[in-house]
CSV table of C-alpha atoms in Angstrom, one decimal:
chain,number,residue,atom,x,y,z
A,1,MET,CA,-24.1,59.0,-79.7
A,2,PRO,CA,-24.8,58.5,-76.1
A,3,ASP,CA,-26.2,61.0,-73.8
A,4,LEU,CA,-23.3,62.4,-71.6
A,5,ARG,CA,-23.8,64.6,-68.4
A,6,VAL,CA,-21.1,65.7,-66.1
A,7,LEU,CA,-22.5,66.7,-62.7
A,8,LEU,CA,-20.5,68.8,-60.3
A,9,THR,CA,-21.9,69.9,-56.9
A,10,GLU,CA,-21.4,72.8,-54.9
A,11,THR,CA,-22.6,71.2,-51.5
A,12,ASN,CA,-20.4,69.5,-49.0
A,13,ASP,CA,-23.5,67.9,-47.0
A,14,PRO,CA,-22.9,64.2,-47.2
A,15,TYR,CA,-26.4,63.1,-46.7
A,16,LEU,CA,-27.3,65.4,-49.7
A,17,ASN,CA,-24.8,64.0,-51.8
A,18,LEU,CA,-25.4,60.6,-51.1
A,19,ALA,CA,-29.2,61.6,-51.6
A,20,THR,CA,-28.3,62.9,-55.1
A,21,GLU,CA,-26.4,59.5,-55.8
A,22,ASP,CA,-29.6,57.6,-55.0
A,23,TRP,CA,-31.5,60.1,-57.5
A,24,ILE,CA,-28.9,59.5,-60.2
A,25,PHE,CA,-29.2,55.9,-59.9
A,26,ASN,CA,-33.0,55.2,-59.2
A,27,ASP,CA,-34.5,58.1,-61.3
A,28,MET,CA,-32.4,59.5,-64.0
A,29,SER,CA,-32.6,58.3,-67.5
A,30,CYS,CA,-30.8,55.1,-67.7
A,31,ASP,CA,-29.7,56.2,-71.3
A,32,SER,CA,-27.4,58.7,-69.9
A,33,ARG,CA,-23.8,58.1,-69.3
A,34,VAL,CA,-23.1,60.0,-66.1
A,35,LEU,CA,-19.8,61.3,-64.2
A,36,PHE,CA,-21.0,62.9,-60.8
A,37,LEU,CA,-18.1,64.6,-59.0
A,38,TRP,CA,-18.4,65.6,-55.2
A,39,ARG,CA,-16.7,65.6,-52.0
A,40,ASN,CA,-18.2,65.5,-48.1
A,41,ASP,CA,-17.4,67.5,-44.9
A,42,ARG,CA,-16.2,65.5,-42.3
A,43,SER,CA,-18.3,62.3,-42.2
A,44,ILE,CA,-18.0,58.7,-40.9
A,45,ILE,CA,-19.8,56.8,-44.1
A,46,VAL,CA,-21.0,53.3,-43.0
A,47,GLY,CA,-22.2,50.5,-45.3
A,48,ARG,CA,-26.2,49.6,-45.3
A,49,GLY,CA,-25.3,46.4,-43.3
A,50,GLN,CA,-23.0,47.6,-40.9
A,51,ASN,CA,-23.1,48.2,-36.9
A,52,VAL,CA,-22.2,51.9,-36.4
A,53,TRP,CA,-21.3,51.0,-32.8
A,54,SER,CA,-18.7,48.6,-33.7
A,55,GLU,CA,-17.4,50.3,-36.9
A,56,CYS,CA,-16.5,53.8,-35.3
A,57,LEU,CA,-16.3,55.7,-31.9
A,58,THR,CA,-20.0,57.2,-31.8
A,59,ASP,CA,-19.3,59.5,-28.9
A,60,GLN,CA,-16.2,61.0,-30.3
A,61,VAL,CA,-17.9,61.5,-33.6
A,62,GLU,CA,-20.7,63.4,-32.2
A,63,LYS,CA,-18.4,65.4,-29.7
A,64,ASP,CA,-16.4,66.5,-32.8
A,65,GLY,CA,-19.5,67.5,-35.1
A,66,VAL,CA,-18.6,64.7,-37.6
A,67,HIS,CA,-21.6,63.5,-39.6
A,68,LEU,CA,-22.6,60.0,-39.2
A,69,VAL,CA,-24.3,58.5,-42.2
A,70,ARG,CA,-25.5,55.1,-43.6
A,71,ARG,CA,-25.6,54.8,-47.4
A,72,HIS,CA,-27.9,52.6,-49.3
A,73,SER,CA,-25.1,50.3,-50.8
A,74,GLY,CA,-22.9,47.7,-49.1
A,75,GLY,CA,-19.3,47.7,-48.0
A,76,GLY,CA,-17.3,49.1,-45.3
A,77,ALA,CA,-17.0,52.0,-43.2
A,78,VAL,CA,-15.1,54.9,-44.3
A,79,TYR,CA,-13.9,58.6,-43.2
A,80,GLN,CA,-14.2,61.2,-45.4
A,81,ASP,CA,-13.4,65.1,-45.4
A,82,LEU,CA,-12.6,67.7,-47.8
A,83,GLY,CA,-9.3,66.1,-48.8
A,84,ASN,CA,-11.2,63.2,-50.2
A,85,SER,CA,-13.0,63.3,-53.7
A,86,CYS,CA,-15.7,61.1,-54.7
A,87,PHE,CA,-16.7,59.9,-58.3
A,88,THR,CA,-19.6,58.3,-59.5
A,89,PHE,CA,-20.3,56.9,-62.9
A,90,MET,CA,-23.6,55.6,-64.4
A,91,ARG,CA,-24.3,54.1,-67.6
A,92,PRO,CA,-26.9,51.7,-69.1
A,93,ARG,CA,-26.6,47.9,-68.5
A,94,GLU,CA,-25.6,46.3,-71.8
A,95,SER,CA,-26.4,42.6,-72.8
A,96,GLY,CA,-23.1,40.8,-73.1
A,97,ARG,CA,-21.1,43.2,-71.1
A,98,SER,CA,-19.5,41.8,-67.7
A,99,THR,CA,-19.2,43.9,-64.5
A,100,LYS,CA,-15.6,43.3,-64.8
A,101,GLN,CA,-15.4,44.8,-68.4
A,102,LEU,CA,-17.4,47.9,-67.4
A,103,TYR,CA,-15.4,48.5,-64.0
A,104,SER,CA,-12.4,48.1,-66.4
A,105,GLU,CA,-13.4,50.8,-68.8
A,106,ASN,CA,-14.1,53.4,-65.8
A,107,ASN,CA,-10.7,52.5,-64.2
A,108,GLN,CA,-9.1,53.7,-67.6
A,109,ILE,CA,-10.8,56.9,-67.5
A,110,LEU,CA,-9.6,57.3,-63.6
A,111,LEU,CA,-5.9,56.1,-64.4
A,112,ALA,CA,-5.8,58.3,-67.2
A,113,ALA,CA,-7.0,61.3,-65.1
A,114,LEU,CA,-4.2,60.7,-62.7
A,115,ALA,CA,-1.7,60.2,-65.5
A,116,ARG,CA,-2.6,63.6,-66.7
A,117,LEU,CA,-1.8,65.1,-63.3
A,118,GLY,CA,1.4,63.2,-63.1
A,119,VAL,CA,0.5,60.2,-60.8
A,120,THR,CA,1.3,56.7,-62.1
A,121,ALA,CA,-1.3,54.2,-60.6
A,122,GLU,CA,-2.8,50.8,-61.4
A,123,ALA,CA,-5.8,48.9,-60.6
A,124,SER,CA,-5.6,46.1,-57.7
A,125,GLY,CA,-8.2,43.6,-58.3
A,126,ARG,CA,-11.1,45.7,-59.5
A,127,ASN,CA,-12.2,47.4,-56.3
A,128,ASP,CA,-9.0,49.7,-55.4
A,129,LEU,CA,-6.4,51.8,-57.1
A,130,VAL,CA,-2.8,51.7,-55.8
A,131,VAL,CA,0.5,53.6,-56.2
A,132,GLU,CA,4.0,52.4,-55.8
A,133,HIS,CA,5.8,54.3,-52.9
A,134,GLN,CA,9.1,53.2,-51.2
A,135,GLY,CA,8.6,49.5,-52.4
A,136,HIS,CA,5.2,49.2,-51.0
A,137,PRO,CA,1.7,49.4,-52.8
A,138,TYR,CA,-0.6,52.3,-51.1
A,139,LYS,CA,-4.3,52.5,-51.7
A,140,ILE,CA,-5.3,55.8,-52.9
A,141,SER,CA,-8.7,54.8,-54.2
A,142,GLY,CA,-11.6,52.1,-53.4
A,143,SER,CA,-14.7,51.9,-55.2
A,144,ALA,CA,-17.6,49.5,-55.5
A,145,PHE,CA,-20.2,48.5,-58.2
A,146,LYS,CA,-24.0,47.8,-58.3
A,147,GLU,CA,-26.5,47.2,-61.1
A,148,SER,CA,-30.1,46.9,-61.5
A,149,LYS,CA,-32.1,45.7,-64.5
A,150,ASP,CA,-31.4,48.5,-66.7
A,151,ARG,CA,-28.2,50.4,-65.3
A,152,CYS,CA,-24.9,50.0,-63.8
A,153,PHE,CA,-23.3,52.3,-60.9
A,154,HIS,CA,-19.5,52.4,-59.8
A,155,HIS,CA,-18.8,54.9,-57.3
A,156,GLY,CA,-15.6,55.5,-55.1
A,157,THR,CA,-13.1,58.0,-53.5
A,158,MET,CA,-9.7,59.4,-54.1
A,159,LEU,CA,-7.6,60.4,-51.2
A,160,LEU,CA,-6.1,63.6,-52.0
A,161,ASN,CA,-5.1,65.4,-48.6
A,162,VAL,CA,-7.6,63.5,-46.1
A,163,ASP,CA,-6.6,63.8,-42.4
A,164,LEU,CA,-5.4,60.3,-42.0
A,165,HIS,CA,-5.0,60.7,-38.2
A,166,LYS,CA,-8.9,61.3,-38.0
A,167,LEU,CA,-9.4,58.6,-40.3
A,168,SER,CA,-7.7,55.8,-37.8
A,169,SER,CA,-8.9,57.7,-34.5
A,170,TYR,CA,-12.6,57.7,-35.4
A,171,LEU,CA,-12.7,54.1,-37.2
A,172,THR,CA,-10.8,52.2,-34.2
A,173,PRO,CA,-13.4,50.4,-32.3
A,174,ASP,CA,-13.1,50.6,-28.4
A,175,SER,CA,-13.0,47.4,-26.2
A,176,LYS,CA,-16.5,47.0,-25.5
A,177,LYS,CA,-17.7,43.6,-26.6
A,178,LEU,CA,-19.7,43.6,-29.4
A,179,GLN,CA,-20.7,40.5,-31.1
A,180,ALA,CA,-22.2,42.1,-34.3
A,181,LYS,CA,-23.8,40.2,-37.1
A,182,GLY,CA,-23.0,42.9,-39.4
A,183,ILE,CA,-20.0,43.4,-41.6
A,184,LYS,CA,-16.4,44.5,-40.3
A,185,SER,CA,-14.1,46.7,-42.2
A,186,VAL,CA,-10.9,45.6,-43.5
A,187,LYS,CA,-8.1,48.2,-42.8
A,188,SER,CA,-5.4,49.0,-45.6
A,189,ARG,CA,-2.2,50.6,-46.2
A,190,VAL,CA,-3.5,54.0,-47.5
A,191,MET,CA,-1.7,57.3,-48.6
A,192,ASN,CA,-2.6,60.8,-49.9
A,193,LEU,CA,-2.0,61.7,-53.6
A,194,SER,CA,-0.7,65.2,-52.1
A,195,GLU,CA,2.3,63.2,-50.9
A,196,LEU,CA,3.2,62.5,-54.6
A,197,GLU,CA,1.9,65.6,-56.0
A,198,PRO,CA,1.5,68.6,-53.8
A,199,SER,CA,-0.4,70.9,-56.1
A,200,LEU,CA,-3.1,68.1,-56.6
A,201,ASP,CA,-6.4,69.4,-55.5
A,202,HIS,CA,-10.4,68.5,-55.9
A,203,GLU,CA,-10.7,71.2,-58.5
A,204,LEU,CA,-7.8,69.9,-60.8
A,205,LEU,CA,-8.9,66.1,-60.4
A,206,CYS,CA,-12.5,67.0,-61.5
A,207,GLN,CA,-11.0,68.8,-64.6
A,208,ALA,CA,-8.8,65.9,-65.4
A,209,LEU,CA,-11.7,63.3,-65.0
A,210,THR,CA,-13.9,65.5,-66.8
A,211,GLU,CA,-11.6,65.6,-69.8
A,212,GLU,CA,-10.8,62.1,-69.8
A,213,PHE,CA,-14.6,61.2,-69.7
A,214,PHE,CA,-15.1,63.2,-72.7
A,215,ALA,CA,-11.9,61.5,-74.6
A,216,PHE,CA,-13.3,58.0,-73.5
A,217,TYR,CA,-16.6,58.8,-75.3
A,218,GLN,CA,-15.1,61.0,-77.9
A,219,GLN,CA,-17.6,63.7,-77.3
A,220,ARG,CA,-18.2,66.6,-75.0
A,221,CYS,CA,-21.1,68.3,-73.1
A,222,GLU,CA,-21.5,71.2,-70.7
A,223,PRO,CA,-21.1,70.2,-67.2
A,224,GLU,CA,-23.9,71.1,-65.1
A,225,VAL,CA,-23.2,72.7,-61.6
A,226,LEU,CA,-25.7,71.5,-58.7
A,227,ASN,CA,-26.6,73.7,-55.8
A,228,ARG,CA,-28.4,72.6,-52.7
A,229,ASP,CA,-31.7,74.7,-53.3
A,230,SER,CA,-32.1,73.1,-56.8
A,231,LEU,CA,-31.6,69.6,-55.7
A,232,LEU,CA,-34.0,69.8,-52.8
A,233,GLU,CA,-36.6,71.0,-55.3
A,234,ILE,CA,-36.4,67.4,-56.8
A,235,GLU,CA,-39.3,65.6,-54.8
A,236,SER,CA,-37.9,62.1,-54.9
A,237,LEU,CA,-34.2,63.4,-54.3
A,238,SER,CA,-35.8,65.3,-51.2
A,239,THR,CA,-37.2,62.3,-50.0
A,240,TYR,CA,-34.1,60.3,-49.9
A,241,TYR,CA,-32.2,63.0,-48.3
A,242,ARG,CA,-34.8,63.0,-45.3
A,243,ARG,CA,-34.5,59.3,-44.8
A,244,LEU,CA,-30.7,59.5,-45.0
A,245,LYS,CA,-30.7,62.1,-42.2
A,246,SER,CA,-33.3,60.1,-40.0
A,247,TRP,CA,-32.4,58.4,-36.7
A,248,GLU,CA,-34.3,55.3,-38.0
A,249,TRP,CA,-32.0,55.0,-41.0
A,250,VAL,CA,-28.6,55.9,-39.5
A,251,TYR,CA,-29.1,53.7,-36.2
A,252,GLY,CA,-32.3,51.9,-36.7
A,253,LYS,CA,-31.0,49.9,-39.6
A,254,THR,CA,-28.1,48.4,-37.3
A,255,PRO,CA,-28.0,44.6,-37.5
A,256,SER,CA,-28.9,42.7,-34.3
A,257,PHE,CA,-25.8,42.5,-31.9
A,258,ALA,CA,-25.2,41.5,-28.0
A,259,GLN,CA,-23.1,43.3,-25.7
A,260,THR,CA,-21.9,42.3,-22.0
A,261,MET,CA,-20.4,44.8,-19.8
A,262,LYS,CA,-18.9,44.5,-16.3
A,263,GLU,CA,-17.8,46.5,-13.6
A,264,ARG,CA,-17.1,46.8,-9.8
A,265,PHE,CA,-18.5,49.5,-7.8
A,266,ALA,CA,-18.0,50.5,-4.1
A,267,TRP,CA,-21.6,48.9,-3.4
A,268,GLY,CA,-21.1,45.7,-5.6
A,269,GLY,CA,-20.3,44.3,-8.9
A,270,CYS,CA,-22.5,44.5,-11.9
A,271,GLU,CA,-22.7,42.5,-15.0
A,272,LEU,CA,-25.3,43.7,-17.7
A,273,HIS,CA,-26.2,41.9,-21.0
A,274,LEU,CA,-27.9,43.9,-23.7
A,275,ASP,CA,-29.5,42.5,-26.8
A,276,THR,CA,-30.2,45.0,-29.7
A,277,ASN,CA,-31.8,44.9,-33.1
A,278,ASN,CA,-32.4,47.9,-35.3
A,279,GLY,CA,-30.6,50.3,-32.7
A,280,ILE,CA,-33.4,49.3,-30.2
A,281,ILE,CA,-32.7,47.5,-26.8
A,282,THR,CA,-34.9,44.5,-27.3
A,283,ASP,CA,-33.8,42.5,-24.0
A,284,ALA,CA,-31.6,43.2,-20.9
A,285,VAL,CA,-30.5,40.9,-17.8
A,286,LEU,CA,-28.6,42.4,-14.8
A,287,TYR,CA,-26.5,40.5,-12.6
A,288,THR,CA,-25.4,41.8,-9.1
A,289,ASP,CA,-23.7,41.1,-5.7
A,290,SER,CA,-25.2,44.3,-4.3
A,291,LEU,CA,-26.5,44.0,-0.7
A,292,HIS,CA,-29.7,45.7,-2.1
A,293,PRO,CA,-30.4,43.7,-5.3
A,294,GLU,CA,-34.0,44.9,-5.1
A,295,LEU,CA,-33.1,48.8,-6.1
A,296,PHE,CA,-32.0,47.2,-9.6
A,297,ASP,CA,-35.1,44.8,-10.3
A,298,SER,CA,-36.9,47.2,-12.5
A,299,LEU,CA,-33.9,48.0,-14.7
A,300,PRO,CA,-34.1,45.5,-17.3
A,301,GLY,CA,-37.9,46.5,-18.0
A,302,LEU,CA,-36.8,50.1,-18.2
A,303,LEU,CA,-34.1,49.6,-20.8
A,304,GLN,CA,-36.1,47.2,-22.9
A,305,ASN,CA,-37.5,48.9,-26.2
A,306,ARG,CA,-35.4,51.9,-25.5
A,307,PRO,CA,-33.1,53.4,-28.3
A,308,TYR,CA,-29.4,52.1,-28.1
A,309,SER,CA,-28.3,55.7,-27.3
A,310,LEU,CA,-27.4,58.2,-24.6
A,311,ALA,CA,-30.9,59.6,-24.9
A,312,GLY,CA,-32.6,56.2,-24.4
A,313,ILE,CA,-30.1,55.3,-21.3
A,314,ALA,CA,-31.1,58.7,-19.8
A,315,GLU,CA,-34.8,58.3,-20.2
A,316,ALA,CA,-34.4,54.8,-18.5
A,317,ARG,CA,-32.4,56.7,-15.7
A,318,ASP,CA,-34.9,59.3,-15.2
A,319,LEU,CA,-38.0,56.9,-14.7
A,320,HIS,CA,-35.8,54.6,-12.3
A,321,LEU,CA,-34.6,57.5,-10.1
A,322,ARG,CA,-38.5,58.6,-9.9
A,323,GLN,CA,-39.3,55.1,-8.6
A,324,SER,CA,-36.3,55.0,-6.4
A,325,PRO,CA,-35.4,58.1,-5.2
A,326,GLU,CA,-33.6,56.6,-2.1
A,327,GLY,CA,-31.0,55.0,-4.4
A,328,LYS,CA,-30.2,58.2,-6.3
A,329,GLU,CA,-26.5,58.2,-5.9
A,330,THR,CA,-25.9,54.5,-6.7
A,331,LEU,CA,-28.4,54.5,-9.8
A,332,GLN,CA,-26.7,57.7,-11.1
A,333,GLN,CA,-23.3,56.0,-10.9
A,334,LEU,CA,-24.6,52.8,-12.4
A,335,TYR,CA,-26.4,54.6,-15.5
A,336,GLU,CA,-23.4,56.8,-16.1
A,337,TRP,CA,-21.2,53.9,-16.6
A,338,ILE,CA,-24.0,52.4,-18.8
A,339,GLY,CA,-23.8,55.3,-21.0
A,340,ASN,CA,-20.0,55.3,-21.3
A,341,GLN,CA,-20.1,52.0,-22.5
A,342,ILE,CA,-22.3,52.6,-25.2
A,343,ALA,CA,-21.3,55.6,-26.3
């Protein structure tokens, strides 16, 4: 009989929950069949290869206290809050079993759990679950699959009562011109399951998924409740957690991109070109028809090798003001504009 484990987390910290996923995938015995159920506080979660600045409005995310998280796996950007339930399946890799077959088996568990809760859904392709509503298919769940030499991993989300307004507002890129090499997300028609079953909540979904997990494998186990302190005592998990929270991982893993910004001020027109790699400004070129172009000569060098962030721009501004105090008003206006463009 396979070794079954059901893990339920008490924490809603997205960095810790994703670190727990990494621990399950990398460090837990691959002989186990695992169901991990969890949910996150308000978060924007981007794929490993995505550009955070082209995927979301970083200034609004920071202002509202929303977590910005980069996961280790690929895929698109998503908004999550406590109205969104997350599931993770892990099982051994089996010779002769295709990814499609394993996906299908996990989908059976998910669809049976929804049916237990009064929701009729179906798989769309192999990544999404959809429901029919007013003659249209609506996405209620998206997922992804990855595997290593000895294990398979299937994780995804279930929309129960997510703030869909926040979902669209945080993930709507602004008008700045980013020629990103990262992957752009694809928007879908989505809906909350609470519109179909108002009483449905995270606890009920977890109960239904657990029961259908047991039914599929025809055996039971005692669910394990995970808490923050016990998780952080696990050395490898704590290491994953610290890495996921670091600026170097969240922003520094951003792919290369270029940005061009233009503006006309009372003192003249300005065109600034920035090249960025791994969250660092690697090159800057400034064009201006100002009558005092010498005031801006040091700007490209001051921006170069600084973080592509408000803090990085502020560092360059402060140095520039110390070098050219006579241009204080003009330089403050210029750097404020640059900050607004990258925020």
